[in-house]
């Protein structure tokens, strides 16, 4: 059995997978303390990981109806992410693997988001769908990263396009803040937008950019100017329309690039990952974008340890003696 840990940002996550990759438990403890600051405070996140990590692991083992003695491998996020937060997961994983003398996999967080598609997905009615086999195109859109990749095999991917400024999730979070909604903004914008008219306002869709890259910083500025021009009272009156139109611009920017990538590469399998992939409007918009569109359950889109375990299934594994030192250390930012 594999125990997987993920602590790269503000969610403390542990999962247990069977040797053949069946997901037995997937525990996510969202710290819920960062909204008062309007974003994640790295030191606060690290301290909470420290308090939560053992509890979350115990819960993952309990839910999987197993115990630590049955764990034969440990997988953990190495980076990119907040270095202090990563350090908690990595140290815990090294200690557990080292004490038990079992192999350890230090997994790239972004490979993890791609690998979430190696686990079963869901159809629009919530029924399970088969895992996706490479090659496939994968749109990863989260709070820290936005890129479109070609996953040619189980252990790597080629980046076809990426954001040149803000990540799509960051655009949701910053827009939400301007609309007076709490952090993380994506789910709140989606809820408010459901009551609004997406064609009420026009926001830029980064269409002027060449290739398969994205840009979201102009969109955020555009919302700022629109709110300023409307004034407080009119803004309050049409918040739902603003949210719906703003969300529409982000979803269109992402979906059009996916369609373009399918046309350019001829790869007819598409999947999505990252927190923004939990967005229902994006999920519906992408239906039919390729012959096969794989949609992971929402819990496998936002940060989770199951995807880290799924990526680790395909290695590489470090043997005892190879990871106890500083050779498996947290890796910081990556420009995607
Ligand atoms: O992948 P994730 O959990 O963490 C990172 O690695 O960043 O993504 C978090 C991001 C946040 O920006 C959040 O606002 C966004 O995903 N998000 C959403 C939704 N749920 C989470 N964005 C749009 N719609 C949602 N339903
Ligand atoms: Zn992530």
Tab-separated table of C-alpha atoms and ligand atoms in Angstrom:
chain	number	residue	atom	x	y	z
A	1	UNK	CA	0.000	0.000	0.000
A	2	UNK	CA	1.066	3.557	-0.685
A	3	UNK	CA	0.662	6.453	1.752
A	4	UNK	CA	0.759	9.813	-0.075
A	5	UNK	CA	1.128	13.278	1.460
A	6	UNK	CA	0.608	16.760	-0.021
A	7	UNK	CA	1.341	19.990	1.891
A	8	UNK	CA	2.508	22.414	-0.809
A	9	UNK	CA	0.071	25.224	0.035
A	10	UNK	CA	-2.712	25.540	2.614
A	11	UNK	CA	-4.375	22.109	2.443
A	12	UNK	CA	-3.020	19.307	4.616
A	13	UNK	CA	-3.672	16.126	2.613
A	14	UNK	CA	-3.062	12.380	2.994
A	15	UNK	CA	-4.283	9.474	0.867
A	16	UNK	CA	-3.891	5.705	0.782
A	17	UNK	CA	-3.705	3.787	-2.513
A	18	UNK	CA	-3.614	0.048	-3.071
A	19	UNK	CA	-0.544	-1.442	-4.824
A	20	UNK	CA	-2.446	-1.356	-8.143
A	21	UNK	CA	-3.485	2.265	-7.653
A	22	UNK	CA	-7.043	1.971	-6.328
A	23	UNK	CA	-7.845	4.962	-4.152
A	24	UNK	CA	-8.734	3.740	-0.640
A	25	UNK	CA	-8.911	7.103	1.150
A	26	UNK	CA	-8.345	10.777	0.349
A	27	UNK	CA	-8.350	13.184	3.312
A	28	UNK	CA	-8.119	16.943	2.742
A	29	UNK	CA	-8.017	19.312	5.692
A	30	UNK	CA	-8.452	22.863	4.424
A	31	UNK	CA	-6.917	25.084	7.060
A	32	UNK	CA	-9.716	27.666	6.823
A	33	UNK	CA	-7.644	30.310	8.575
A	34	UNK	CA	-6.336	32.262	5.606
A	35	UNK	CA	-9.523	33.984	4.436
A	36	UNK	CA	-9.144	36.626	7.146
A	37	UNK	CA	-5.858	37.659	5.476
A	38	UNK	CA	-7.238	37.585	1.899
A	39	UNK	CA	-4.662	34.973	0.850
A	40	UNK	CA	-2.370	32.247	2.164
A	41	UNK	CA	0.184	33.372	4.774
A	42	UNK	CA	3.133	30.964	4.365
A	43	UNK	CA	4.208	30.821	8.020
A	44	UNK	CA	0.640	30.312	9.214
A	45	UNK	CA	0.200	27.508	6.641
A	46	UNK	CA	3.399	25.756	7.846
A	47	UNK	CA	2.329	25.908	11.490
A	48	UNK	CA	-1.082	24.433	10.671
A	49	UNK	CA	0.464	21.646	8.591
A	50	UNK	CA	2.571	20.764	11.624
A	51	UNK	CA	-0.534	20.554	13.834
A	52	UNK	CA	-2.649	18.686	11.291
A	53	UNK	CA	-0.341	16.304	9.457
A	54	UNK	CA	-0.372	13.387	11.933
A	55	UNK	CA	-4.132	13.688	12.477
A	56	UNK	CA	-4.768	13.681	8.731
A	57	UNK	CA	-2.509	10.647	8.191
A	58	UNK	CA	-4.273	8.755	11.003
A	59	UNK	CA	-7.632	9.577	9.421
A	60	UNK	CA	-6.441	8.450	5.954
A	61	UNK	CA	-5.273	5.114	7.398
A	62	UNK	CA	-8.518	4.680	9.348
A	63	UNK	CA	-10.716	5.449	6.313
A	64	UNK	CA	-8.676	2.970	4.229
A	65	UNK	CA	-9.206	0.418	6.995
A	66	UNK	CA	-5.478	-0.150	7.344
A	67	UNK	CA	-2.560	0.772	9.598
A	68	UNK	CA	0.930	2.158	9.319
A	69	UNK	CA	2.464	-1.342	9.427
A	70	UNK	CA	0.776	-2.148	6.096
A	71	UNK	CA	2.355	0.860	4.312
A	72	UNK	CA	5.011	-0.365	1.875
A	73	UNK	CA	5.760	2.929	0.098
A	74	UNK	CA	5.466	6.646	0.883
A	75	UNK	CA	4.895	9.385	-1.716
A	76	UNK	CA	5.109	13.113	-1.034
A	77	UNK	CA	5.018	16.442	-2.863
A	78	UNK	CA	8.529	17.818	-3.302
A	79	UNK	CA	7.481	21.084	-4.989
A	80	UNK	CA	6.773	23.591	-6.363
A	81	UNK	CA	5.032	25.280	-3.463
A	82	UNK	CA	5.628	27.181	-0.240
A	83	UNK	CA	8.987	25.931	1.001
A	84	UNK	CA	8.063	25.882	4.714
A	85	UNK	CA	4.790	24.089	3.970
A	86	UNK	CA	6.508	21.535	1.717
A	87	UNK	CA	9.114	20.905	4.395
A	88	UNK	CA	6.478	19.637	6.842
A	89	UNK	CA	5.129	17.031	4.398
A	90	UNK	CA	8.559	16.035	3.143
A	91	UNK	CA	10.060	15.652	6.630
A	92	UNK	CA	7.055	13.640	7.783
A	93	UNK	CA	7.257	11.386	4.719
A	94	UNK	CA	11.004	10.863	5.111
A	95	UNK	CA	10.597	10.057	8.790
A	96	UNK	CA	7.799	7.542	8.137
A	97	UNK	CA	9.588	5.891	5.205
A	98	UNK	CA	12.953	5.949	6.967
A	99	UNK	CA	11.639	4.459	10.210
A	100	UNK	CA	9.920	1.679	8.294
A	101	UNK	CA	12.748	1.171	5.775
A	102	UNK	CA	10.465	1.524	2.729
A	103	UNK	CA	10.923	3.374	-0.609
A	104	UNK	CA	9.955	7.038	-0.985
A	105	UNK	CA	8.803	8.993	-4.061
A	106	UNK	CA	9.342	12.778	-4.105
A	107	UNK	CA	6.677	13.976	-6.554
A	108	UNK	CA	6.377	17.150	-8.628
A	109	UNK	CA	3.117	18.887	-7.640
A	110	UNK	CA	2.249	19.750	-11.251
A	111	UNK	CA	2.885	16.174	-12.394
A	112	UNK	CA	0.442	15.320	-9.602
A	113	UNK	CA	-2.303	17.522	-11.096
A	114	UNK	CA	-1.765	15.780	-14.465
A	115	UNK	CA	-1.696	12.348	-12.760
A	116	UNK	CA	-5.123	12.963	-11.161
A	117	UNK	CA	-6.414	11.799	-14.568
A	118	UNK	CA	-4.825	8.345	-14.017
A	119	UNK	CA	-7.588	7.855	-11.427
A	120	UNK	CA	-11.293	7.373	-12.302
A	121	UNK	CA	-13.177	10.512	-13.359
A	122	UNK	CA	-16.861	11.496	-13.262
A	123	UNK	CA	-19.457	12.043	-15.979
A	124	UNK	CA	-21.905	14.999	-15.887
A	125	UNK	CA	-24.325	12.886	-13.801
A	126	UNK	CA	-21.641	12.116	-11.226
A	127	UNK	CA	-21.132	8.502	-12.345
A	128	UNK	CA	-17.554	7.158	-12.379
A	129	UNK	CA	-15.628	7.042	-15.674
A	130	UNK	CA	-12.505	5.067	-16.576
A	131	UNK	CA	-9.029	6.459	-15.846
A	132	UNK	CA	-7.302	8.171	-18.766
A	133	UNK	CA	-4.315	6.628	-20.522
A	134	UNK	CA	-1.673	8.853	-22.194
A	135	UNK	CA	-1.300	10.461	-24.637
A	136	UNK	CA	-3.697	13.251	-23.634
A	137	UNK	CA	-3.826	17.036	-23.449
A	138	UNK	CA	-4.167	18.366	-19.926
A	139	UNK	CA	-5.251	21.839	-18.857
A	140	UNK	CA	-3.965	22.556	-15.345
A	141	UNK	CA	-5.409	25.743	-13.867
A	142	UNK	CA	-4.899	26.446	-10.176
A	143	UNK	CA	-4.170	29.338	-7.844
A	144	UNK	CA	-0.444	29.264	-8.559
A	145	UNK	CA	-0.182	27.731	-12.038
A	146	UNK	CA	-1.949	27.698	-15.391
A	147	UNK	CA	-0.638	25.678	-18.310
A	148	UNK	CA	-1.683	23.412	-21.127
A	149	UNK	CA	0.393	20.261	-21.450
A	150	UNK	CA	0.745	17.167	-23.573
A	151	UNK	CA	1.101	14.105	-21.337
A	152	UNK	CA	2.852	11.634	-23.617
A	153	UNK	CA	3.470	9.014	-20.952
A	154	UNK	CA	2.777	8.409	-17.249
A	155	UNK	CA	5.766	10.220	-15.818
A	156	UNK	CA	6.288	13.442	-17.762
A	157	UNK	CA	4.543	16.152	-19.771
A	158	UNK	CA	5.459	18.774	-22.367
A	159	UNK	CA	4.183	22.315	-21.790
A	160	UNK	CA	2.422	23.672	-24.909
A	161	UNK	CA	1.274	26.975	-23.395
A	162	UNK	CA	1.296	28.725	-20.057
A	163	UNK	CA	0.164	31.922	-18.414
A	164	UNK	CA	2.409	34.886	-19.018
A	165	UNK	CA	1.232	36.644	-15.827
A	166	UNK	CA	-1.496	35.629	-13.341
A	167	UNK	CA	-2.785	32.073	-12.924
A	168	UNK	CA	-6.477	31.494	-13.707
A	169	UNK	CA	-7.210	30.763	-10.026
A	170	UNK	CA	-5.434	33.973	-9.074
A	171	UNK	CA	-7.727	35.816	-11.506
A	172	UNK	CA	-10.734	34.244	-9.742
A	173	UNK	CA	-9.300	35.131	-6.320
A	174	UNK	CA	-8.448	38.739	-7.216
A	175	UNK	CA	-11.761	39.293	-8.984
A	176	UNK	CA	-13.588	37.846	-5.978
A	177	UNK	CA	-11.807	40.265	-3.694
A	178	UNK	CA	-12.890	43.209	-5.843
A	179	UNK	CA	-16.459	41.932	-5.648
A	180	UNK	CA	-16.238	41.709	-1.856
A	181	UNK	CA	-16.159	37.889	-1.792
A	182	UNK	CA	-13.970	35.819	0.581
A	183	UNK	CA	-10.798	33.828	-0.218
A	184	UNK	CA	-10.449	31.441	-2.031
A	185	UNK	CA	-12.599	33.295	-4.533
A	186	UNK	CA	-13.302	30.685	-7.238
A	187	UNK	CA	-16.198	28.837	-5.595
A	188	UNK	CA	-17.746	32.136	-4.379
A	189	UNK	CA	-17.559	33.714	-7.840
A	190	UNK	CA	-19.122	30.569	-9.318
A	191	UNK	CA	-22.001	30.667	-6.802
A	192	UNK	CA	-22.691	34.387	-7.311
A	193	UNK	CA	-22.326	34.054	-11.106
A	194	UNK	CA	-25.076	31.421	-11.174
A	195	UNK	CA	-27.552	34.237	-10.432
A	196	UNK	CA	-26.099	36.594	-13.057
A	197	UNK	CA	-26.055	37.198	-16.807
A	198	UNK	CA	-22.703	36.303	-18.407
A	199	UNK	CA	-23.382	38.574	-21.391
A	200	UNK	CA	-24.110	41.680	-19.279
A	201	UNK	CA	-20.502	42.932	-19.465
A	202	UNK	CA	-17.640	42.343	-21.883
A	203	UNK	CA	-14.241	41.451	-20.461
A	204	UNK	CA	-11.048	40.701	-22.450
A	205	UNK	CA	-10.415	37.039	-23.385
A	206	UNK	CA	-6.654	37.275	-24.062
A	207	UNK	CA	-7.455	36.472	-27.697
A	208	UNK	CA	-4.721	38.753	-29.002
A	209	UNK	CA	-2.014	36.453	-27.677
A	210	UNK	CA	-0.318	34.184	-30.175
A	211	UNK	CA	0.245	30.462	-29.603
A	212	UNK	CA	-1.279	28.611	-26.695
A	213	UNK	CA	-0.251	30.983	-23.897
A	214	UNK	CA	-2.653	32.679	-21.482
A	215	UNK	CA	-2.839	36.129	-19.897
A	216	UNK	CA	-5.187	37.126	-17.078
A	217	UNK	CA	-3.740	40.323	-15.628
A	218	UNK	CA	-5.607	42.586	-18.098
A	219	UNK	CA	-8.875	40.961	-17.097
A	220	UNK	CA	-8.408	41.802	-13.437
A	221	UNK	CA	-7.591	45.454	-14.309
A	222	UNK	CA	-10.618	45.582	-16.574
A	223	UNK	CA	-12.874	44.510	-13.679
A	224	UNK	CA	-11.262	47.137	-11.456
A	225	UNK	CA	-12.046	49.920	-13.979
A	226	UNK	CA	-15.565	48.624	-14.544
A	227	UNK	CA	-16.326	48.662	-10.816
A	228	UNK	CA	-14.831	52.154	-10.502
A	229	UNK	CA	-16.897	53.457	-13.452
A	230	UNK	CA	-20.114	51.931	-12.145
A	231	UNK	CA	-19.724	53.345	-8.652
A	232	UNK	CA	-20.631	51.671	-5.384
A	233	UNK	CA	-24.402	51.587	-5.731
A	234	UNK	CA	-24.590	50.281	-9.324
A	235	UNK	CA	-21.851	47.734	-8.579
A	236	UNK	CA	-23.795	46.399	-5.611
A	237	UNK	CA	-26.854	46.119	-7.856
A	238	UNK	CA	-25.143	44.081	-10.591
A	239	UNK	CA	-22.555	42.042	-8.662
A	240	UNK	CA	-23.957	38.745	-9.985
A	241	UNK	CA	-23.768	39.993	-13.604
A	242	UNK	CA	-20.192	41.163	-13.042
A	243	UNK	CA	-19.250	37.781	-11.530
A	244	UNK	CA	-20.910	35.852	-14.391
A	245	UNK	CA	-19.278	37.992	-17.107
A	246	UNK	CA	-15.875	37.853	-15.418
A	247	UNK	CA	-16.105	34.068	-14.990
A	248	UNK	CA	-17.197	33.745	-18.631
A	249	UNK	CA	-14.023	35.547	-19.778
A	250	UNK	CA	-11.759	33.210	-17.758
A	251	UNK	CA	-13.606	30.071	-18.880
A	252	UNK	CA	-13.567	31.158	-22.559
A	253	UNK	CA	-9.836	31.960	-22.434
A	254	UNK	CA	-9.115	28.475	-21.059
A	255	UNK	CA	-11.562	26.556	-23.265
A	256	UNK	CA	-10.530	28.228	-26.534
A	257	UNK	CA	-6.899	27.318	-25.923
A	258	UNK	CA	-7.878	23.710	-25.272
A	259	UNK	CA	-9.839	23.610	-28.542
A	260	UNK	CA	-6.900	25.173	-30.364
A	261	UNK	CA	-4.500	22.591	-28.868
A	262	UNK	CA	-6.748	19.708	-29.969
A	263	UNK	CA	-6.827	21.125	-33.512
A	264	UNK	CA	-3.060	21.685	-33.585
A	265	UNK	CA	-1.923	18.364	-32.128
A	266	UNK	CA	-4.689	16.042	-33.305
A	267	UNK	CA	-4.707	14.514	-29.796
A	268	UNK	CA	-8.350	13.689	-29.147
A	269	UNK	CA	-8.139	13.007	-25.403
A	270	UNK	CA	-8.381	15.962	-23.016
A	271	UNK	CA	-8.335	16.211	-19.243
A	272	UNK	CA	-8.426	19.035	-16.734
A	273	UNK	CA	-6.817	19.548	-13.349
A	274	UNK	CA	-6.078	22.157	-10.683
A	275	UNK	CA	-8.562	23.995	-8.478
A	276	UNK	CA	-10.176	25.944	-11.335
A	277	UNK	CA	-11.106	22.617	-12.957
A	278	UNK	CA	-13.645	22.275	-10.121
A	279	UNK	CA	-15.613	25.072	-11.842
A	280	UNK	CA	-18.920	23.750	-13.197
A	281	UNK	CA	-19.165	26.282	-16.037
A	282	UNK	CA	-15.686	25.302	-17.293
A	283	UNK	CA	-16.519	21.597	-16.975
A	284	UNK	CA	-19.688	22.026	-19.056
A	285	UNK	CA	-17.971	24.319	-21.570
A	286	UNK	CA	-15.350	21.655	-22.298
A	287	UNK	CA	-17.813	18.825	-22.920
A	288	UNK	CA	-17.313	17.890	-26.547
A	289	UNK	CA	-13.986	19.746	-26.901
A	290	UNK	CA	-12.396	16.421	-27.954
A	291	UNK	CA	-13.488	12.844	-28.687
A	292	UNK	CA	-12.839	12.020	-25.034
A	293	UNK	CA	-12.917	14.618	-22.244
A	294	UNK	CA	-11.887	13.248	-18.858
A	295	UNK	CA	-13.150	15.183	-15.841
A	296	UNK	CA	-11.780	14.239	-12.402
A	297	UNK	CA	-14.075	14.493	-9.362
A	298	UNK	CA	-13.782	17.953	-7.740
A	299	UNK	CA	-11.815	16.547	-4.791
A	300	UNK	CA	-9.116	15.403	-7.233
A	301	UNK	CA	-8.955	18.821	-8.968
A	302	UNK	CA	-8.119	20.987	-5.952
A	303	UNK	CA	-4.941	20.083	-4.065
A	304	UNK	CA	-5.017	16.516	-2.747
A	305	UNK	CA	-2.685	13.639	-1.932
A	306	UNK	CA	-4.440	11.048	-4.114
A	307	UNK	CA	-2.963	12.686	-7.228
A	308	UNK	CA	0.515	12.539	-5.642
A	309	UNK	CA	0.058	8.817	-5.027
A	310	UNK	CA	-1.215	8.371	-8.602
A	311	UNK	CA	1.890	10.099	-9.987
A	312	UNK	CA	4.174	8.053	-7.712
A	313	UNK	CA	2.759	4.755	-9.003
A	314	UNK	CA	4.891	5.325	-12.094
A	315	UNK	CA	8.049	6.171	-10.093
A	316	UNK	CA	10.841	6.918	-9.688
A	317	UNK	CA	11.205	5.465	-6.182
A	318	UNK	CA	14.136	6.266	-3.909
A	319	UNK	CA	15.381	3.272	-1.925
A	320	UNK	CA	16.072	3.527	1.827
A	321	UNK	CA	19.486	5.164	2.108
A	322	UNK	CA	18.783	7.480	-0.847
A	323	UNK	CA	16.377	9.950	0.747
A	324	UNK	CA	17.322	10.389	4.397
A	325	UNK	CA	19.790	13.188	3.671
A	326	UNK	CA	19.186	16.517	2.022
A	327	UNK	CA	19.062	15.075	-1.510
A	328	UNK	CA	15.256	15.060	-1.370
A	329	UNK	CA	14.650	18.707	-0.477
A	330	UNK	CA	11.697	21.037	-1.152
A	331	UNK	CA	11.754	22.759	-4.539
A	332	UNK	CA	10.383	26.299	-4.712
A	333	UNK	CA	8.533	28.162	-7.490
A	334	UNK	CA	8.148	27.035	-11.083
A	335	UNK	CA	7.112	29.459	-13.784
A	336	UNK	CA	3.978	27.766	-15.112
B	1	LIG	O1	-5.125	23.470	-7.139
B	1	LIG	P1	-5.535	24.334	-5.991
B	1	LIG	O2	-6.401	23.725	-4.912
B	1	LIG	O3	-4.288	24.947	-5.267
B	1	LIG	C1	-3.175	25.437	-5.961
B	1	LIG	O4	-2.258	24.625	-6.249
B	1	LIG	O5	-3.224	26.657	-6.261
B	1	LIG	O6	-6.271	25.611	-6.633
B	1	LIG	C2	-6.802	26.644	-5.849
B	1	LIG	C3	-7.422	27.673	-6.781
B	1	LIG	C4	-7.889	28.945	-6.083
B	1	LIG	O7	-7.413	30.055	-6.822
B	1	LIG	C5	-9.408	28.843	-6.146
B	1	LIG	O8	-10.052	30.110	-6.204
B	1	LIG	C6	-9.615	28.050	-7.414
B	1	LIG	O9	-8.566	27.110	-7.431
B	1	LIG	N1	-10.920	27.363	-7.410
B	1	LIG	C7	-11.916	27.636	-8.276
B	1	LIG	C8	-13.017	26.812	-7.898
B	1	LIG	N2	-12.636	26.059	-6.826
B	1	LIG	C9	-11.348	26.405	-6.537
B	1	LIG	N3	-11.977	28.482	-9.300
B	1	LIG	C10	-13.137	28.544	-9.995
B	1	LIG	N4	-14.242	27.823	-9.684
B	1	LIG	C11	-14.230	26.949	-8.660
B	1	LIG	N5	-15.318	26.237	-8.363
B	2	LIG	ZN1	-2.218	22.629	-6.949
